[in-house]
mmCIF file of C-alpha atoms and ligand atoms in Angstrom:
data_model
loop_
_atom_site.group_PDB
_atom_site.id
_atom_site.type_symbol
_atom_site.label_atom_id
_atom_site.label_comp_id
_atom_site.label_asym_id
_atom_site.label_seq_id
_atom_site.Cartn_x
_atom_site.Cartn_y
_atom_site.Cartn_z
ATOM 1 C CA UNK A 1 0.000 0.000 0.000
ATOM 2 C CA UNK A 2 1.262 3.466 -0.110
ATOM 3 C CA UNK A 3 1.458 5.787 2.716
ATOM 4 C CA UNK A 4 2.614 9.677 3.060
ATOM 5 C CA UNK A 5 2.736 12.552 4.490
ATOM 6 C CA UNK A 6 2.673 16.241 4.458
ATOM 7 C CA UNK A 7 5.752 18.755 6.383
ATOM 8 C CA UNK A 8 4.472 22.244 6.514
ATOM 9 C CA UNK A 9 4.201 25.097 8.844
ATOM 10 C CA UNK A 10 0.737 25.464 10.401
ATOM 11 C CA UNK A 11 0.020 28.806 10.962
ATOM 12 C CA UNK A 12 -0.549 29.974 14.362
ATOM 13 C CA UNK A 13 -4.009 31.013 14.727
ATOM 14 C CA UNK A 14 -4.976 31.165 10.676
ATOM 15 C CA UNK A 15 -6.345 27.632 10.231
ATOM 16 C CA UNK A 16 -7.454 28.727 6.450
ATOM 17 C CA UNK A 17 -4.017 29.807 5.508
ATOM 18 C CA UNK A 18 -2.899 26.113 6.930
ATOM 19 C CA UNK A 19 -5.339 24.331 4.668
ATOM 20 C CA UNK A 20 -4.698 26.680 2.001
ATOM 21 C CA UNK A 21 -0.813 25.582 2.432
ATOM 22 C CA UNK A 22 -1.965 21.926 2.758
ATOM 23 C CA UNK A 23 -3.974 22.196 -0.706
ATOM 24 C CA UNK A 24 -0.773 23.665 -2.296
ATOM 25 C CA UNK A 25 1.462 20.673 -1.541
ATOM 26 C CA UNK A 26 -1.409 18.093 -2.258
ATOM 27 C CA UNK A 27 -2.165 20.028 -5.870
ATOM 28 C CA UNK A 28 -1.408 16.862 -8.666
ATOM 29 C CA UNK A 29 -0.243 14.453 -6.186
ATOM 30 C CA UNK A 30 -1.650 10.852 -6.118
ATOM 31 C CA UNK A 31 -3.197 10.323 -2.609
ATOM 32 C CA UNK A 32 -2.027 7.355 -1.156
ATOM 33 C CA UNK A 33 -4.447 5.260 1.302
ATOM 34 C CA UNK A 34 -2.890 6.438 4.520
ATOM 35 C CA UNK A 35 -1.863 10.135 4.835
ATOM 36 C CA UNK A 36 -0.394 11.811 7.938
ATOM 37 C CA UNK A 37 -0.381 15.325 8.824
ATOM 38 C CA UNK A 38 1.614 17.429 12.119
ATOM 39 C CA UNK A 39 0.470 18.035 15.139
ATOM 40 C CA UNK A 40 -1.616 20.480 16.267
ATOM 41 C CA UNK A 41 -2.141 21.460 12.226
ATOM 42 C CA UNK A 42 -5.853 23.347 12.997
ATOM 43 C CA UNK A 43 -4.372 25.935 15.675
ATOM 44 C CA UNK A 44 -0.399 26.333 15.672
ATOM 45 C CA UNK A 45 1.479 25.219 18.690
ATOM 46 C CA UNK A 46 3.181 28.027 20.579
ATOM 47 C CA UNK A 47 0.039 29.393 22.068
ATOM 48 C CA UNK A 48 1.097 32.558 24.667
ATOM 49 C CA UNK A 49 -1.897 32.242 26.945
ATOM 50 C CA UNK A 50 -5.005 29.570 27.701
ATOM 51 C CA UNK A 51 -7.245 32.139 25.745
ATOM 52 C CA UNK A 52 -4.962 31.846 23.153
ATOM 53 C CA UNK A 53 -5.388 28.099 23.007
ATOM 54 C CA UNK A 54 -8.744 27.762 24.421
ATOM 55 C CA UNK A 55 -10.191 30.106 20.951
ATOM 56 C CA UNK A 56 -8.339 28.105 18.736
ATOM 57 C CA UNK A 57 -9.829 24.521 19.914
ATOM 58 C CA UNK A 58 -12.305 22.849 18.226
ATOM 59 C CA UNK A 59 -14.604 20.724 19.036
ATOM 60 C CA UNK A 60 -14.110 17.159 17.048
ATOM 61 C CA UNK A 61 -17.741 17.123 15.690
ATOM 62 C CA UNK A 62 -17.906 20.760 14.797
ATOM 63 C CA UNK A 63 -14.741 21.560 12.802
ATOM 64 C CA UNK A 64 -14.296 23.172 9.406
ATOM 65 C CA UNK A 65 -10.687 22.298 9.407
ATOM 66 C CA UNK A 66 -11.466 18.142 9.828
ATOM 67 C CA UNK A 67 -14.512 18.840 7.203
ATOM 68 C CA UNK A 68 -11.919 20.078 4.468
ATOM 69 C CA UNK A 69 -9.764 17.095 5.080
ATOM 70 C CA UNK A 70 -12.301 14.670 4.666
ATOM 71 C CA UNK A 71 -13.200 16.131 1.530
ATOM 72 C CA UNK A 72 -9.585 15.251 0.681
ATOM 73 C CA UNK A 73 -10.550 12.022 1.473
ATOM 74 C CA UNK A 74 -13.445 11.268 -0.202
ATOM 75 C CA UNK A 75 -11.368 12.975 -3.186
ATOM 76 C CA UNK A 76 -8.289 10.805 -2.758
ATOM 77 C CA UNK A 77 -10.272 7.212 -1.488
ATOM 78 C CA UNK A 78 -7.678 7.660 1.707
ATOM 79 C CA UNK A 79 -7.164 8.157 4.905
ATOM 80 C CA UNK A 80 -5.144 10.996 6.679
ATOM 81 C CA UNK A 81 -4.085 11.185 10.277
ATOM 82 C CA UNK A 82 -3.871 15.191 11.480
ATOM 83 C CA UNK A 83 -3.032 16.782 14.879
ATOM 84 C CA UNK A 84 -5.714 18.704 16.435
ATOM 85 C CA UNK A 85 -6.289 21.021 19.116
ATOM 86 C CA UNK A 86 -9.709 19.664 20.691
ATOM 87 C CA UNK A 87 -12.386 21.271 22.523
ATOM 88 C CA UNK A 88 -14.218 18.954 24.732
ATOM 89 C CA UNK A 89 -16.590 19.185 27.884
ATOM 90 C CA UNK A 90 -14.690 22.410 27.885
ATOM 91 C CA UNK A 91 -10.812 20.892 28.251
ATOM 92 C CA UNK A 92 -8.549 21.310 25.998
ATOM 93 C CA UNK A 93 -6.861 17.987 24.520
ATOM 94 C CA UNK A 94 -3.693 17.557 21.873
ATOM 95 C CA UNK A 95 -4.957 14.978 19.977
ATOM 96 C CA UNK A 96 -4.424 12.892 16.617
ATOM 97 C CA UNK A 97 -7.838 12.452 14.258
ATOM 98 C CA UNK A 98 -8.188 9.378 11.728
ATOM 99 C CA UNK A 99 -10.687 10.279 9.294
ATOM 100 C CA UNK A 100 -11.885 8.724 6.208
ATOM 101 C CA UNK A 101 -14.062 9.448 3.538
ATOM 102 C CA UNK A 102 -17.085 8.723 5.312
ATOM 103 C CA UNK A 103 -15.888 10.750 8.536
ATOM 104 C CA UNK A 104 -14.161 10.591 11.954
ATOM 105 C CA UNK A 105 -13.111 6.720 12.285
ATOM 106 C CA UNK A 106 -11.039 7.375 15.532
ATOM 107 C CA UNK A 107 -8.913 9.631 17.652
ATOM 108 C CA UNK A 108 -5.900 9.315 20.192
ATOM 109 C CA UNK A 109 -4.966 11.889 23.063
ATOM 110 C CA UNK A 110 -1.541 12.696 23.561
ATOM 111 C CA UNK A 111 -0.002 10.811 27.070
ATOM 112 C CA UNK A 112 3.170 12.667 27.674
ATOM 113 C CA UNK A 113 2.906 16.782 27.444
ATOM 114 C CA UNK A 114 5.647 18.312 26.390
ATOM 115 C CA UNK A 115 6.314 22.034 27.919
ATOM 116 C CA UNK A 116 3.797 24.471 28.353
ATOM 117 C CA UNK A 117 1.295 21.928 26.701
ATOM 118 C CA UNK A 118 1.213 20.797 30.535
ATOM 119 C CA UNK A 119 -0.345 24.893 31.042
ATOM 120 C CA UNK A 120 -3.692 23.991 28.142
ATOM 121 C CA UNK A 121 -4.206 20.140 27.949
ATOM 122 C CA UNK A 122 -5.491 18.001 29.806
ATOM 123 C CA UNK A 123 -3.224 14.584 29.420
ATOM 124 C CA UNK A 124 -4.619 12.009 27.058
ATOM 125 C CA UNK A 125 -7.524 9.913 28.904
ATOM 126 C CA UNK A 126 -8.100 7.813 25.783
ATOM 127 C CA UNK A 127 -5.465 4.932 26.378
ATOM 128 C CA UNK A 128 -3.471 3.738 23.095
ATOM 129 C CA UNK A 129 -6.193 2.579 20.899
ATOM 130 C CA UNK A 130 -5.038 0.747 17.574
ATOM 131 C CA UNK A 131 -7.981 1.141 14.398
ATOM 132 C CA UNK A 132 -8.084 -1.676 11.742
ATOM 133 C CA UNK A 133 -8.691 -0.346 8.669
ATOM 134 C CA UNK A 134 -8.840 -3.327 6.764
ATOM 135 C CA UNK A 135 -5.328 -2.683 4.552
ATOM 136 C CA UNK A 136 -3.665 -2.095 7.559
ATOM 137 C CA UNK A 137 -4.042 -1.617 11.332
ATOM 138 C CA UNK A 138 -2.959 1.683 12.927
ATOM 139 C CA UNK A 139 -1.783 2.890 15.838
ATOM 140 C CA UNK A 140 -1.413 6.825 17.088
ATOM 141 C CA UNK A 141 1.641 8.552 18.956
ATOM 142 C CA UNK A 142 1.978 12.548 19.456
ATOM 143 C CA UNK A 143 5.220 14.139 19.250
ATOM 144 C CA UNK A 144 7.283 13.864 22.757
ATOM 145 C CA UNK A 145 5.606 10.324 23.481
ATOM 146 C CA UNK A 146 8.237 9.299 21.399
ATOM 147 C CA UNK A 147 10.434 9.205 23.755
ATOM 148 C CA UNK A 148 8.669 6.666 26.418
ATOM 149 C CA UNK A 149 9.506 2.508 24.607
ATOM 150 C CA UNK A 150 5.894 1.723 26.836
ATOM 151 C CA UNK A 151 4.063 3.078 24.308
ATOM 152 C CA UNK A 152 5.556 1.536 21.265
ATOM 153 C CA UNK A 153 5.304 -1.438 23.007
ATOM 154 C CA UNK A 154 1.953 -1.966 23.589
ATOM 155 C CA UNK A 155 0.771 -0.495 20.394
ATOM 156 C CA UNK A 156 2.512 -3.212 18.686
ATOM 157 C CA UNK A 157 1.403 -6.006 21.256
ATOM 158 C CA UNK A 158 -2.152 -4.313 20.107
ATOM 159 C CA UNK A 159 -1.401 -5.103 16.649
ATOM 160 C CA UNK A 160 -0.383 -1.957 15.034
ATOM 161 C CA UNK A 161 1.070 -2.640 11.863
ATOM 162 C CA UNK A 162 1.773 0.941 11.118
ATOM 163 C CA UNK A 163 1.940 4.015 13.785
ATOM 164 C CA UNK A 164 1.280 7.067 12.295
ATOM 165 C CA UNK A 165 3.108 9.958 14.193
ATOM 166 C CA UNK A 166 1.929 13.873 14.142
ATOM 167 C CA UNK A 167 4.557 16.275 15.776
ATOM 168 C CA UNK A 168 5.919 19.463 16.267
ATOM 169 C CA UNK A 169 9.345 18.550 17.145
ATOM 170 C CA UNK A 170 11.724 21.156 18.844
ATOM 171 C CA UNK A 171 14.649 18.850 20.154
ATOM 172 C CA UNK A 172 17.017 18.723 17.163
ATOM 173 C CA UNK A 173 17.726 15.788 15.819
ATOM 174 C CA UNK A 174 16.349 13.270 18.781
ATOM 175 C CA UNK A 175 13.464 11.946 17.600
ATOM 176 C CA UNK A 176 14.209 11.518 14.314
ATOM 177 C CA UNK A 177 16.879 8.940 15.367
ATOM 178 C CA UNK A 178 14.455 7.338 18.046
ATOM 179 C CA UNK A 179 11.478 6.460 15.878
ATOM 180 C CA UNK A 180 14.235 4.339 13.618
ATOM 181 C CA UNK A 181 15.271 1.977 16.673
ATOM 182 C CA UNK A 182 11.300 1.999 17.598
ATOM 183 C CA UNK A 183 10.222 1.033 14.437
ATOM 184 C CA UNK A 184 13.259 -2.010 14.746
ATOM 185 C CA UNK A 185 12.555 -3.023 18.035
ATOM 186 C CA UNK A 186 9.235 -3.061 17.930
ATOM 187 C CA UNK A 187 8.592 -4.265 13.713
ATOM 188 C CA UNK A 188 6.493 -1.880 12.808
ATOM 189 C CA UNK A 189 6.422 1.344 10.431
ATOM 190 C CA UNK A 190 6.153 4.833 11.488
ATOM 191 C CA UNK A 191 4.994 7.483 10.010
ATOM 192 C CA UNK A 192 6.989 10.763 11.360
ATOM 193 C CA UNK A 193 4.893 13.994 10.466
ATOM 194 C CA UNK A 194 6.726 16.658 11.810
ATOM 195 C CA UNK A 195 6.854 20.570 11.078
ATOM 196 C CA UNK A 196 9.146 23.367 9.864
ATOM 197 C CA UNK A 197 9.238 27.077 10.505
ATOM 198 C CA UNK A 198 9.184 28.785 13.496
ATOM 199 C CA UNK A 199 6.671 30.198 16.245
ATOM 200 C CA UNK A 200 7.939 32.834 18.788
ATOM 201 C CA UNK A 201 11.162 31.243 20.803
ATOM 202 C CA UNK A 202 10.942 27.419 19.106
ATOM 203 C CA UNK A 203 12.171 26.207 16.243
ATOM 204 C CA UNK A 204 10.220 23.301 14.388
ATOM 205 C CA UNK A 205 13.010 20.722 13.043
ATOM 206 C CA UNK A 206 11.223 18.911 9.961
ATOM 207 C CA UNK A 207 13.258 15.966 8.830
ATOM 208 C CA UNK A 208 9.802 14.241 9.001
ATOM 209 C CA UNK A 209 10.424 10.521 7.755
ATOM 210 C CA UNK A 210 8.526 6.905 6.688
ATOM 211 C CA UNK A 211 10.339 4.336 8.778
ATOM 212 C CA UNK A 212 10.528 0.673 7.903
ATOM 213 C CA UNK A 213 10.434 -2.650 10.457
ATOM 214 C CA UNK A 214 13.989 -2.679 10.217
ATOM 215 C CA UNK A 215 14.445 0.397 11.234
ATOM 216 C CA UNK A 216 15.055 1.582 7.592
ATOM 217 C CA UNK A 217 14.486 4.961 6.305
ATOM 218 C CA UNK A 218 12.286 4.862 2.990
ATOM 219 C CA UNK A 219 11.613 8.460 2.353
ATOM 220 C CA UNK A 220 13.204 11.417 4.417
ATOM 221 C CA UNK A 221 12.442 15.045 4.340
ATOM 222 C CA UNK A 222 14.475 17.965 4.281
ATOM 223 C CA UNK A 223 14.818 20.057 7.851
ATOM 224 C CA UNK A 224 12.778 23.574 6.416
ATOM 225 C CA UNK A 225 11.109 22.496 3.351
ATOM 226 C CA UNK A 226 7.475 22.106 3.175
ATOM 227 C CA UNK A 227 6.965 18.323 1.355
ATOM 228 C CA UNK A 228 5.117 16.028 0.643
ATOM 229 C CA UNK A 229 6.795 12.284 0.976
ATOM 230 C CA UNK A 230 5.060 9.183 -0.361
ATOM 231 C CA UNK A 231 6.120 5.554 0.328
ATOM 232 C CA UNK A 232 4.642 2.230 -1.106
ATOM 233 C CA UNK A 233 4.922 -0.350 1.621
ATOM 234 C CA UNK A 234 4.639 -4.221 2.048
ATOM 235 C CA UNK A 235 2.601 -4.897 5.272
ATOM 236 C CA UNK A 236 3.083 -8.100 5.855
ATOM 237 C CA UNK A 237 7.002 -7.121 7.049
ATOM 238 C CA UNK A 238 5.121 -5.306 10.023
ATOM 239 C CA UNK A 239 3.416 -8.793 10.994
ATOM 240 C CA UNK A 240 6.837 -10.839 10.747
ATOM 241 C CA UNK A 241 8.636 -10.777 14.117
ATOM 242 C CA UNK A 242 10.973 -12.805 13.825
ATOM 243 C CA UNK A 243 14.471 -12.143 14.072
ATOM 244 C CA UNK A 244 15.885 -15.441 13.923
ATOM 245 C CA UNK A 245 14.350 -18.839 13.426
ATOM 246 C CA UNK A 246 13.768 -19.008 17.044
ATOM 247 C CA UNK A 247 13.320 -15.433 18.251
ATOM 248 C CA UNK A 248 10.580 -13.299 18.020
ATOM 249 C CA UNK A 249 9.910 -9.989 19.171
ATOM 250 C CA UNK A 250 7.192 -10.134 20.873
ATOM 251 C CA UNK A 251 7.201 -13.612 22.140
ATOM 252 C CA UNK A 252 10.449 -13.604 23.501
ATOM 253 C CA UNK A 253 9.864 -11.107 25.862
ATOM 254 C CA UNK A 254 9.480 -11.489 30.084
ATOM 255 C CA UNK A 255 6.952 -9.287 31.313
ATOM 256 C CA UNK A 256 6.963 -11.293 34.522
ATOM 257 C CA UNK A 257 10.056 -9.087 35.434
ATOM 258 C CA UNK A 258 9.016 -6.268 33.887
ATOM 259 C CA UNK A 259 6.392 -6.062 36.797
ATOM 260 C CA UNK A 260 9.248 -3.962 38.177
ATOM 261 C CA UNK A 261 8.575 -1.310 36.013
ATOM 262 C CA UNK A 262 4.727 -0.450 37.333
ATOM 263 C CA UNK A 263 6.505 -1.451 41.093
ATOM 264 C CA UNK A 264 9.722 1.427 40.663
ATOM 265 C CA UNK A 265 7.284 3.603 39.649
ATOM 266 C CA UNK A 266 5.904 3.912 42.487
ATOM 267 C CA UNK A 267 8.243 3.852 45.263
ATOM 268 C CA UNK A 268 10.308 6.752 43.407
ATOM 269 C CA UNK A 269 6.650 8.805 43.858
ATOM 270 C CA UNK A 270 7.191 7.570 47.149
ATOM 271 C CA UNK A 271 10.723 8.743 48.077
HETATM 272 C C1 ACM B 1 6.327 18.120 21.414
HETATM 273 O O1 ACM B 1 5.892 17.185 22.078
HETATM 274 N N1 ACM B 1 5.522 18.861 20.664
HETATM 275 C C2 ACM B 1 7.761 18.443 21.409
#
């Protein structure tokens, strides 16, 4: 199947000039089944107060931003993935939106907050779902959860063939490298959406990339370019997890002393 995405800039409060930028890229390209966009593409990141943030949430049902992009996909017969800043029971939530042609299929709320994300959004209260869409199955990470293996983890014990990963990375060069051992160690894809450009003191580092279950990198973007990248990819590798005739990633692990993990946890909030 082939599978994409789109680097750009969101613009901070200007969700028409976003789409508008997002049209621009998409203009004459062949829409491949699964399309990922950045986080946080309807509002801009760097918000400067909770009003800020609070008028540029939208509620998941009521949205002309998510209405445009399913019009791109009941154009393109696909699916896109897009980082949103949602409005609900009057919280604020960074979340990820799968939609289709026929409309919202799922959605995933970012676990880790990054920043001053920790001053607007509530953290995700949605668990780590995983959404079979028949080609594929598809799991949903948010920028800095990146950097916690848990999550990986259990997306892939969940099934995920493919995660598809929205951000608005500021760290240079970290995650980037991370998502490649992920995608090894856990044998599945990623999808790493990331922005360029700039909003007040960060600096957005792009070099948004289509990771393999070997870790491989099939497409790669450039670190201020707005791009599209497009990928044709054989699922079945995400479903073989074998490494050698008798290991297998999955099976071969030992959660029993992993318990330790839950166990540590706690006596460090202890301490
Ligand atoms: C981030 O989580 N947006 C760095």
């Amino acid at each position: 199947m082939k599978v994409g995405l789109v680097q750009l800039a969101p613009v901070l409060g200007n969700p028409q000039a976003t789409l508008a930028a997002i049209d621009r890229l998409l203009a004459g390209v062949a829409l491949p089944e699964l399309l990922v966009l950045p986080e946080l593409c309807n509002s801009g990141y760097n918000f400067t107060s909770m009003q800020q943030a609070r008028d540029l949430a939208e509620p998941i049902g009521d949205s002309a931003f998510l209405d445009h992009l399913q019009r791109i996909c009941s154009r393109g017969g696909c699916r896109i993935v897009c980082g949103f800043n949602e409005l609900a029971d009057n919280q604020l939530y960074n979340t990820a939106v799968l939609l289709g042609p026929d409309g919202v299929i799922g959605k995933y709320r970012k676990l880790h907050l990054f920043l001053n994300e920790k001053d607007y959004f509530q953290p995700g209260d949605l668990g780590l779902p995983v959404f079979d869409l028949g080609c594929c199955r598809v799991g949903l990470l948010i920028c800095f959860d990146w950097f916690f293996p848990e999550v990986w983890r259990i997306l892939a014990l969940k099934g995920a063939d493919i995660i598809c990963h929205p951000a608005n990375l500021v760290l240079p060069g970290l995650a980037q490298r991370g998502v490649e051992v992920h995608a090894m160690t856990n044998r599945v894809f990623v999808i790493l959406a990331n922005r360029t450009g700039r909003e007040g003191d960060l600096a957005f580092t792009g070099l948004s990339r289509i990771v393999d279950p070997r870790g491989d990198v099939l497409a790669s973007a450039a670190a201020q370019q707005e791009q599209v990248l497009i990928a044709d990819i054989d699922v079945g590798k995400a479903r073989a997890k074998h490494i050698t005739p008798r290991n297998h990633v999955l099976d071969d692990r030992r959660p029993a002393e992993y318990r330790l993990l839950a166990e540590l946890h706690e006596q460090k909030k202890a301490e």
